PDB file of C-alpha atoms in Angstrom:
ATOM      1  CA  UNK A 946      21.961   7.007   2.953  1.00  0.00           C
ATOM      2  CA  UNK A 947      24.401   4.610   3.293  1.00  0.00           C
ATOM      3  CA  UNK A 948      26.348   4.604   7.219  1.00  0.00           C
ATOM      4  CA  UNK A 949      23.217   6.721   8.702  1.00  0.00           C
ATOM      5  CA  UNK A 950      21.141   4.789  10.634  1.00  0.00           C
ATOM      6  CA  UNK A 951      17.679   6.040  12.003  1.00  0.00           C
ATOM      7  CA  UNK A 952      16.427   4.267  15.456  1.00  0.00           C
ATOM      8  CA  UNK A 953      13.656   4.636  17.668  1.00  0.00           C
ATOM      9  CA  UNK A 954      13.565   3.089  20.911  1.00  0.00           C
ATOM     10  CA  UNK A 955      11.191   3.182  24.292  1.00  0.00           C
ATOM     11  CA  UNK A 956       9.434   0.449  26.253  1.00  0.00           C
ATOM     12  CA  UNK A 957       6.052  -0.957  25.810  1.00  0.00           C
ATOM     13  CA  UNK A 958       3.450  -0.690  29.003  1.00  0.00           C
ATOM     14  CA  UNK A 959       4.137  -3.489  31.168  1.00  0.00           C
ATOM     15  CA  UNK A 960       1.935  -6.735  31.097  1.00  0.00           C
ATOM     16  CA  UNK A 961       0.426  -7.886  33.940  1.00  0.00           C
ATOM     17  CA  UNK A 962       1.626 -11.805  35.129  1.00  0.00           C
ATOM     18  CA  UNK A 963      -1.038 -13.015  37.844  1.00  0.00           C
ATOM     19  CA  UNK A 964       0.649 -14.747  40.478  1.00  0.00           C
ATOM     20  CA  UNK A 965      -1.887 -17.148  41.325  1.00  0.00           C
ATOM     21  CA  UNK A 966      -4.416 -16.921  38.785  1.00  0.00           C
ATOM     22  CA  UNK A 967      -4.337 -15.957  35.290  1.00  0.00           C
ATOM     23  CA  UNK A 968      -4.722 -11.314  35.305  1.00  0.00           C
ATOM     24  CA  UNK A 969      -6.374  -9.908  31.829  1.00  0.00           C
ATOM     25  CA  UNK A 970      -3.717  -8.222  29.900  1.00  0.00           C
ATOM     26  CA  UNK A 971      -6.070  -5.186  29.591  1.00  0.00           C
ATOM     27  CA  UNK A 972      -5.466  -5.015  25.671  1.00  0.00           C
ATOM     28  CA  UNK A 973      -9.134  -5.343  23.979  1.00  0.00           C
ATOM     29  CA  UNK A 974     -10.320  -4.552  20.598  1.00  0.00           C
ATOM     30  CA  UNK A 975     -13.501  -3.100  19.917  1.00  0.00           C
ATOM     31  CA  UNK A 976     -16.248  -3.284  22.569  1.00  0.00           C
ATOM     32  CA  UNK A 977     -14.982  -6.209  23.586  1.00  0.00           C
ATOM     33  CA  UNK A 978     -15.121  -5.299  28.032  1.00  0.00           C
ATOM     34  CA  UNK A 979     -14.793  -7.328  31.380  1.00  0.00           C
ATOM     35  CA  UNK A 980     -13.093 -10.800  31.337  1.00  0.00           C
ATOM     36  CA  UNK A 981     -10.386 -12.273  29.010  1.00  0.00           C
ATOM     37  CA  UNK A 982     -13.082 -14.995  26.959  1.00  0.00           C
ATOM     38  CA  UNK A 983     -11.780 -18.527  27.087  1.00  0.00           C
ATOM     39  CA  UNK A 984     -13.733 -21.190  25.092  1.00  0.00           C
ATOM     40  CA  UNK A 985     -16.659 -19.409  24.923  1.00  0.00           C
ATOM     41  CA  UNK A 986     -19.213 -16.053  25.254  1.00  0.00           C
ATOM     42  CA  UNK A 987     -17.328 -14.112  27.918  1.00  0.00           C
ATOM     43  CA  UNK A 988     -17.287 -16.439  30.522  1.00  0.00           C
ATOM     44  CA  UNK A 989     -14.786 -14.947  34.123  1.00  0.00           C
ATOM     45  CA  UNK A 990     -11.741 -17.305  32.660  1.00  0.00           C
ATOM     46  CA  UNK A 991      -9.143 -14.632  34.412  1.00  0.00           C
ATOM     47  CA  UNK A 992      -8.915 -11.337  36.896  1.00  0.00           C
ATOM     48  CA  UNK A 993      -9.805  -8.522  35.330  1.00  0.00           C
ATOM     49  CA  UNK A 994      -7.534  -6.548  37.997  1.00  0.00           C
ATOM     50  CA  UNK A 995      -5.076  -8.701  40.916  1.00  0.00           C
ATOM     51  CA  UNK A 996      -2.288  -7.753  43.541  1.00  0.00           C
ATOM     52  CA  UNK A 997       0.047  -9.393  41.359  1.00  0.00           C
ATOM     53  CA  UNK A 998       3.735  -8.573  41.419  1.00  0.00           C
ATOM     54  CA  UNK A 999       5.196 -10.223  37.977  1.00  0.00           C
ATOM     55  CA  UNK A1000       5.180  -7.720  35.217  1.00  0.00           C
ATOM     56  CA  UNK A1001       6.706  -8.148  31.442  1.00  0.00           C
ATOM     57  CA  UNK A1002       7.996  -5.406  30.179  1.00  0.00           C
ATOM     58  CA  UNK A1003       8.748  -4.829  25.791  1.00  0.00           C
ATOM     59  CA  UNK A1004      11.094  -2.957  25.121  1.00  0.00           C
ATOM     60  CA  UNK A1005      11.086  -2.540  21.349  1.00  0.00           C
ATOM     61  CA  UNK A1006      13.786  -0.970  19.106  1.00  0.00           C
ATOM     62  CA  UNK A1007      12.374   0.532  15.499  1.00  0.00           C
ATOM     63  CA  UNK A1008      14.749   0.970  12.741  1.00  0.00           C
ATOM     64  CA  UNK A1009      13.111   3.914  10.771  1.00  0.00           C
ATOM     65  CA  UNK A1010      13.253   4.109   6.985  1.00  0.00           C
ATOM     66  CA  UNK A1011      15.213   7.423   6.310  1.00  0.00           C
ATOM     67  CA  UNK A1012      12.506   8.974   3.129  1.00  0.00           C
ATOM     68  CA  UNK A1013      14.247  10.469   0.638  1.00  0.00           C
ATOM     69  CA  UNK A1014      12.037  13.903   0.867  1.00  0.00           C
ATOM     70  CA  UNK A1015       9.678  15.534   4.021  1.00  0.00           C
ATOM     71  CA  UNK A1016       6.204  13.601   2.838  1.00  0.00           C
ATOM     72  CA  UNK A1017       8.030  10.612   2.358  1.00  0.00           C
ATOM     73  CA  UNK A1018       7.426   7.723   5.342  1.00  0.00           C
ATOM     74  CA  UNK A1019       9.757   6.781   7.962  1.00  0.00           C
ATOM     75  CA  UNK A1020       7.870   3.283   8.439  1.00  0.00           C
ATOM     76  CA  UNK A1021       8.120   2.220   4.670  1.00  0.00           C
ATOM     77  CA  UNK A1022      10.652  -0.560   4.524  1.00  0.00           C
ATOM     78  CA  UNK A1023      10.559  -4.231   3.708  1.00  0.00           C
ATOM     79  CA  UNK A1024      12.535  -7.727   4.098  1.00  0.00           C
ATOM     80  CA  UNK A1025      15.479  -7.155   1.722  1.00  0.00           C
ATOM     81  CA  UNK A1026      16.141  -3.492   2.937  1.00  0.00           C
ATOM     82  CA  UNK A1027      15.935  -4.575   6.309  1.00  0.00           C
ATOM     83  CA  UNK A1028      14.071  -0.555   7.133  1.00  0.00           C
ATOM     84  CA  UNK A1029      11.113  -0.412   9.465  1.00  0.00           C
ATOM     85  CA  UNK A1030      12.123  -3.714  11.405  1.00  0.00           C
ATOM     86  CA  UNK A1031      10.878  -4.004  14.559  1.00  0.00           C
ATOM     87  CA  UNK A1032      12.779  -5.341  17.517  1.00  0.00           C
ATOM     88  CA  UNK A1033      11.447  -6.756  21.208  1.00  0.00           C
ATOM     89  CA  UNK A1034      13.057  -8.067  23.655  1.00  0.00           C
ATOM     90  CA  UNK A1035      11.042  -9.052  26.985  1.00  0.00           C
ATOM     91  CA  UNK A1036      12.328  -8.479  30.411  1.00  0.00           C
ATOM     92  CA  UNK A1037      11.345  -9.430  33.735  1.00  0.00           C
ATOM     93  CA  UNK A1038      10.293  -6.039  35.510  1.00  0.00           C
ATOM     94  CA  UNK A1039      10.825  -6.983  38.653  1.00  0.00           C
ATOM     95  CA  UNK A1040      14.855  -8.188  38.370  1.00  0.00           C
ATOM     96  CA  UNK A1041      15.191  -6.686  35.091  1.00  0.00           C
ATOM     97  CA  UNK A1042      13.534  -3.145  34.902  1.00  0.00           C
ATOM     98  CA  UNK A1043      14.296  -0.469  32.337  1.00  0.00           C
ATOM     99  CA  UNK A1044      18.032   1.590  32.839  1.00  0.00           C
ATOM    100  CA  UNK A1045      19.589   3.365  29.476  1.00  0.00           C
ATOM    101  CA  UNK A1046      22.433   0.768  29.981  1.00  0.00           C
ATOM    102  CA  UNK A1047      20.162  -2.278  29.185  1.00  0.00           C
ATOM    103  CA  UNK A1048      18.734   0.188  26.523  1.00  0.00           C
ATOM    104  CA  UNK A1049      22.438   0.667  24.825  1.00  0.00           C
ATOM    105  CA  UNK A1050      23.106  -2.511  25.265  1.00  0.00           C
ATOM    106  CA  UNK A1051      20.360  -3.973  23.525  1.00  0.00           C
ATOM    107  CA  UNK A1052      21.000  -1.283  20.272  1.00  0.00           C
ATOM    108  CA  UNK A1053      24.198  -2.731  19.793  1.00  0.00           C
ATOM    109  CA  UNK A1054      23.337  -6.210  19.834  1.00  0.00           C
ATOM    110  CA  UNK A1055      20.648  -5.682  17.208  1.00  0.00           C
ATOM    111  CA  UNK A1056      22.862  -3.482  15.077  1.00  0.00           C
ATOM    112  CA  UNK A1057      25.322  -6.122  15.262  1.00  0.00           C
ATOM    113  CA  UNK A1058      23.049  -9.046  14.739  1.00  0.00           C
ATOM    114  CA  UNK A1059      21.570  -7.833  11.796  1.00  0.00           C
ATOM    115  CA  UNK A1060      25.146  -6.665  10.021  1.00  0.00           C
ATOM    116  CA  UNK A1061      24.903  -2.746  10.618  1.00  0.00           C
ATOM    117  CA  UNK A1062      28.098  -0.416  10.568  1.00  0.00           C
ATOM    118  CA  UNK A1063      26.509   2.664  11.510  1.00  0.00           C
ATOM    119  CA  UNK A1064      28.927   6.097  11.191  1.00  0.00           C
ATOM    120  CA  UNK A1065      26.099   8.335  12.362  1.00  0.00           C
ATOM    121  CA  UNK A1066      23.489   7.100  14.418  1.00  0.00           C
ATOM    122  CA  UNK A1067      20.284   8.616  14.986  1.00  0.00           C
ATOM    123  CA  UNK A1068      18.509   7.603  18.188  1.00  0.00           C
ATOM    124  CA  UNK A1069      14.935   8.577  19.093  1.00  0.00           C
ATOM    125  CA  UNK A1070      13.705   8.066  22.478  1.00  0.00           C
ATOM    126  CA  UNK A1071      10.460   9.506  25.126  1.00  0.00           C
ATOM    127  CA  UNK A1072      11.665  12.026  27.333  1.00  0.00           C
ATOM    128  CA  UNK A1073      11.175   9.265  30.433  1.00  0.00           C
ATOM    129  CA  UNK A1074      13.841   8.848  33.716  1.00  0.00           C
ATOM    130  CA  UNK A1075      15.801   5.948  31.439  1.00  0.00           C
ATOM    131  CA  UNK A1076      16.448   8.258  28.442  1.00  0.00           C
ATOM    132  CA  UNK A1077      16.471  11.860  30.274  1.00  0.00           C
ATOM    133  CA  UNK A1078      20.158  13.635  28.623  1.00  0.00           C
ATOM    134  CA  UNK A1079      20.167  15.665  32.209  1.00  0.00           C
ATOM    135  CA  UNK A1080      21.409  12.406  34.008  1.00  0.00           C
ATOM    136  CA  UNK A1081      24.802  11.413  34.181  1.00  0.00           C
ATOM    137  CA  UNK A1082      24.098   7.857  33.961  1.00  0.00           C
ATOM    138  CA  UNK A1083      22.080   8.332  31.042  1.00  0.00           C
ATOM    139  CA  UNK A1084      25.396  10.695  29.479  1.00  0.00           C
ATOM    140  CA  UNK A1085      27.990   7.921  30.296  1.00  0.00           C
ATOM    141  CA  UNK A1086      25.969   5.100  28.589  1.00  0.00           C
ATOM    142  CA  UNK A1087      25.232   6.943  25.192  1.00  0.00           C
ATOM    143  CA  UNK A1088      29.453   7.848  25.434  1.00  0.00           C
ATOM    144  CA  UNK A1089      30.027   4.036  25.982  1.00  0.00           C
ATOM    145  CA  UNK A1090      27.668   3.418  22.860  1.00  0.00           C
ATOM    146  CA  UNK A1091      29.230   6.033  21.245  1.00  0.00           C
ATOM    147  CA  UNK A1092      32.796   4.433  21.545  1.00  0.00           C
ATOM    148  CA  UNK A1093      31.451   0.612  20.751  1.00  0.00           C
ATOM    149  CA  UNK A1094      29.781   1.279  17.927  1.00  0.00           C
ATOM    150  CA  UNK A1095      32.854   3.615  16.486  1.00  0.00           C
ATOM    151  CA  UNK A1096      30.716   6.246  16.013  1.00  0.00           C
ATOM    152  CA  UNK A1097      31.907   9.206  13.889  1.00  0.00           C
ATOM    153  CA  UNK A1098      28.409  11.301  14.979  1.00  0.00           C
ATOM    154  CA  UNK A1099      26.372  10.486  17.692  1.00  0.00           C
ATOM    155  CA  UNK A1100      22.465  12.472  17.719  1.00  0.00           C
ATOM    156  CA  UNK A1101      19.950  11.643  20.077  1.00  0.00           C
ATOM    157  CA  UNK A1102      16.251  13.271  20.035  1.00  0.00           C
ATOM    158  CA  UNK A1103      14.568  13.344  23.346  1.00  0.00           C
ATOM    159  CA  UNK A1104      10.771  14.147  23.409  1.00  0.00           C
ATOM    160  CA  UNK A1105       9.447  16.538  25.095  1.00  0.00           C
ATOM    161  CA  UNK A1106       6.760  15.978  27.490  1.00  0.00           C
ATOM    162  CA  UNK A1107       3.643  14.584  26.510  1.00  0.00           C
ATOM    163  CA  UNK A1108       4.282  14.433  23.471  1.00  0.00           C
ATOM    164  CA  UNK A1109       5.310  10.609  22.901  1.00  0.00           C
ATOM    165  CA  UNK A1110       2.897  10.040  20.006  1.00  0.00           C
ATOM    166  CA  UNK A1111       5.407  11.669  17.725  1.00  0.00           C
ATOM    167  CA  UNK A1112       7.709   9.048  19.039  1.00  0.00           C
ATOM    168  CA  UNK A1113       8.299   6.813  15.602  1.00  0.00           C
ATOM    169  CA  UNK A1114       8.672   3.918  17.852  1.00  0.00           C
ATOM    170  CA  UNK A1115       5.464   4.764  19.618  1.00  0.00           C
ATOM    171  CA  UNK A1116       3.332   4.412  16.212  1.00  0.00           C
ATOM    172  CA  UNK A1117       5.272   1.129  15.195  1.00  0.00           C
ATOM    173  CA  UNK A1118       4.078  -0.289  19.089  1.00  0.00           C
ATOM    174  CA  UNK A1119       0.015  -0.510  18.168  1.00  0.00           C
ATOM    175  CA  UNK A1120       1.097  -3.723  16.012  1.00  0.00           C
ATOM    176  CA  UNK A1121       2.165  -5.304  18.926  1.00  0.00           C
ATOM    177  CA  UNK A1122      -1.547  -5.408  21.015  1.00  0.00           C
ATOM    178  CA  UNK A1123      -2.851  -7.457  18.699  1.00  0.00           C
ATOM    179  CA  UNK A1124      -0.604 -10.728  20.109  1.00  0.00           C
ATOM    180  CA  UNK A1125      -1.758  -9.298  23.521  1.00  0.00           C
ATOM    181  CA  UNK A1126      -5.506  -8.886  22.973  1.00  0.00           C
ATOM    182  CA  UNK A1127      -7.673 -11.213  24.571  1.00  0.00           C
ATOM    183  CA  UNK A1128      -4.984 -12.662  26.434  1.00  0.00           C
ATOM    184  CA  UNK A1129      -4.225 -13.743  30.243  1.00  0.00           C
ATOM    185  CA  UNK A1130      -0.912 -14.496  31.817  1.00  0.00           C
ATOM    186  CA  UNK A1131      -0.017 -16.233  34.848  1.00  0.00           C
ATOM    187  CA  UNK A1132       3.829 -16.935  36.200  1.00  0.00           C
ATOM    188  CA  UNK A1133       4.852 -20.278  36.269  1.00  0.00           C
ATOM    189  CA  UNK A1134       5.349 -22.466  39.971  1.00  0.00           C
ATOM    190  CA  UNK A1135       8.855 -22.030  41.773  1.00  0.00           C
ATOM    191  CA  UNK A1136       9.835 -24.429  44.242  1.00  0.00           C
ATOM    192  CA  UNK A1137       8.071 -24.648  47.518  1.00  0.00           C
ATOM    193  CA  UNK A1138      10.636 -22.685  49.410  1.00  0.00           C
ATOM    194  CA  UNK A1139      10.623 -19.943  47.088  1.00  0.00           C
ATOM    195  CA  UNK A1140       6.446 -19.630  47.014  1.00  0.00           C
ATOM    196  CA  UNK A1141       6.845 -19.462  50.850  1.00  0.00           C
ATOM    197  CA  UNK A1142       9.314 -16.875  50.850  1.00  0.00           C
ATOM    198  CA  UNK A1143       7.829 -14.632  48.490  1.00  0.00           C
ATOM    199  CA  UNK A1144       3.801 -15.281  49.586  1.00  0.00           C
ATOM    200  CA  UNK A1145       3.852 -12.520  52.380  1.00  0.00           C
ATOM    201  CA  UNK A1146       5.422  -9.795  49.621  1.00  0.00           C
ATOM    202  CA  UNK A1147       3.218  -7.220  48.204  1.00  0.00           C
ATOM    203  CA  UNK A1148       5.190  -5.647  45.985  1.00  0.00           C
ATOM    204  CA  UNK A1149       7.899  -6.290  43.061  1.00  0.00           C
ATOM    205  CA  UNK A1150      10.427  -4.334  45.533  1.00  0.00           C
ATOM    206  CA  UNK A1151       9.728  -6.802  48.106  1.00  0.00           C
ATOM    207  CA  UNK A1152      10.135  -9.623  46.656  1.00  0.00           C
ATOM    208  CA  UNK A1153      13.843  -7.678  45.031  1.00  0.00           C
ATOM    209  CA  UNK A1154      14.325  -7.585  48.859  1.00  0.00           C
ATOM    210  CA  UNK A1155      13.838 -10.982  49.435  1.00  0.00           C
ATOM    211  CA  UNK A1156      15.694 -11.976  46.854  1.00  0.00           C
ATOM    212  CA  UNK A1157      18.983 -10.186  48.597  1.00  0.00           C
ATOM    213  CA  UNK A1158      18.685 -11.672  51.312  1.00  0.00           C
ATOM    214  CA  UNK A1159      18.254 -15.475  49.765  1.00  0.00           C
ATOM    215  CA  UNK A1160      21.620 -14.216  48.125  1.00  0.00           C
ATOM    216  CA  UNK A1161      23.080 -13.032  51.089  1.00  0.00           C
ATOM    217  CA  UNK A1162      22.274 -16.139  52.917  1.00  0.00           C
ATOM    218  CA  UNK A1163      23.674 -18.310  50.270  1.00  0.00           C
ATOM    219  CA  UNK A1164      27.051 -15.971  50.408  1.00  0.00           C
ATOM    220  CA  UNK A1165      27.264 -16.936  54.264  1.00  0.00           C
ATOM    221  CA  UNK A1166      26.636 -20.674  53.729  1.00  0.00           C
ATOM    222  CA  UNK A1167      29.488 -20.917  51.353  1.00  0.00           C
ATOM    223  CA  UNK A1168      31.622 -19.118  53.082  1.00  0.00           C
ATOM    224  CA  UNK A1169      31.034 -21.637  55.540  1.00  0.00           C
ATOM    225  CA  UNK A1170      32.291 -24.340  53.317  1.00  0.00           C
ATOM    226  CA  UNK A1171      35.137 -22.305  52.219  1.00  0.00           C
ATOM    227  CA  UNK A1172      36.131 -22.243  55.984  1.00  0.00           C
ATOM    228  CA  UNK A1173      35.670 -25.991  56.662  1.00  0.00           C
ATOM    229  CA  UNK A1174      37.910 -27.037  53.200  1.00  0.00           C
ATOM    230  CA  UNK A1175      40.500 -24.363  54.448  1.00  0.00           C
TER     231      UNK A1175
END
């Protein structure tokens, strides 16, 4: 159907990052339980569970095949045709977490990277706080995707509670554990003054918090300067 374009979008659970030690990503095939192995028979190579506050969250994008009758598939698709593509980005949950405006966004870049000119646009998302249709914010973003894309028809299918298996994206997502099975992550070292400020936070808001004030702090030192050169 050529100008109709079928999408389904939603995040991914988060991934654990272990702050100081390597934390289990939790994704395990088969019987496989307790520690991520590493270079041999289960030995404890990483935290099963950690008061970490890094997180990576997926957030894919699914462009559906659009089947030509009701048994056909919406995941069918290959190279050439471009259909049942899937699309992940990875953000930093704790200075980039999930709003529908990184969510729009994101569906325009990857309509416009990959040489789309939608006219109607189909959009499939969970019925979670990013993608509820009762909040303004979530009504002005879709309106500014609306008017960027030059939209002639605009649909978007929330949901409804529990009920994100029949999410398209959702199904398309189980591909994705099998890069994260067996795996442990651990954030990379920051400067000294950084680990010092951030060692007494317990939480990813705290360390947000932290952040602000290393901002405002750099605000008031250059004012300074400003002051001095005036």
């Amino acid at each position: 159907y050529s100008g109709i374009e079928f999408f389904g979008q939603d995040d991914k659970a988060k991934i654990p990052v272990g702050d100081k030690v390597p934390v289990a990503t939790g994704v395990r095939p088969g019987k496989l339980k307790g520690f991520a192995p590493v270079d041999g028979p289960n030995p404890m190579g990483a935290m099963d569970h950690d008061f970490h506050n890094s997180n990576i969250i997926p957030s894919v994008e699914l462009r559906c095949n659009i089947p030509n009758d009701i048994s056909g598939s919406f995941f069918l698709g290959d190279k050439e045709s471009g259909f049942g593509q899937i699309f992940v980005s990875l953000k930093d949950a704790t200075f980039e977490p999930s709003n529908i405006f990184d969510h729009c966004a994101s569906l325009i870049s990857t309509t416009r990277k990959i040489g789309l000119n939608p006219t109607v646009l189909v959009l499939q998302t969970d019925g979670g706080p990013d993608h509820s249709l009762k909040r303004v914010a979530v009504q002005l973003a879709l309106v500014g995707m609306f008017k960027e894309l030059d939209l002639d028809h605009l649909v978007v299918l929330r949901g409804a509670p529990n009920g994100s298996a029949r999410n398209k994206v959702e199904r398309s997502m189980s591909i994705l554990n099998i890069g994260a099975a067996n795996v442990s992550l651990k954030r990379g070292q920051m400067p000294e003054w950084a680990e010092k400020r951030v060692s007494h936070c317990g939480s990813m808001q705290a360390v947000r918090d932290e952040a602000r004030k290393v901002d405002a702090q750099r605000e008031k030192a250059l004012e300074q300067v400003r002051d001095l050169e005036e």
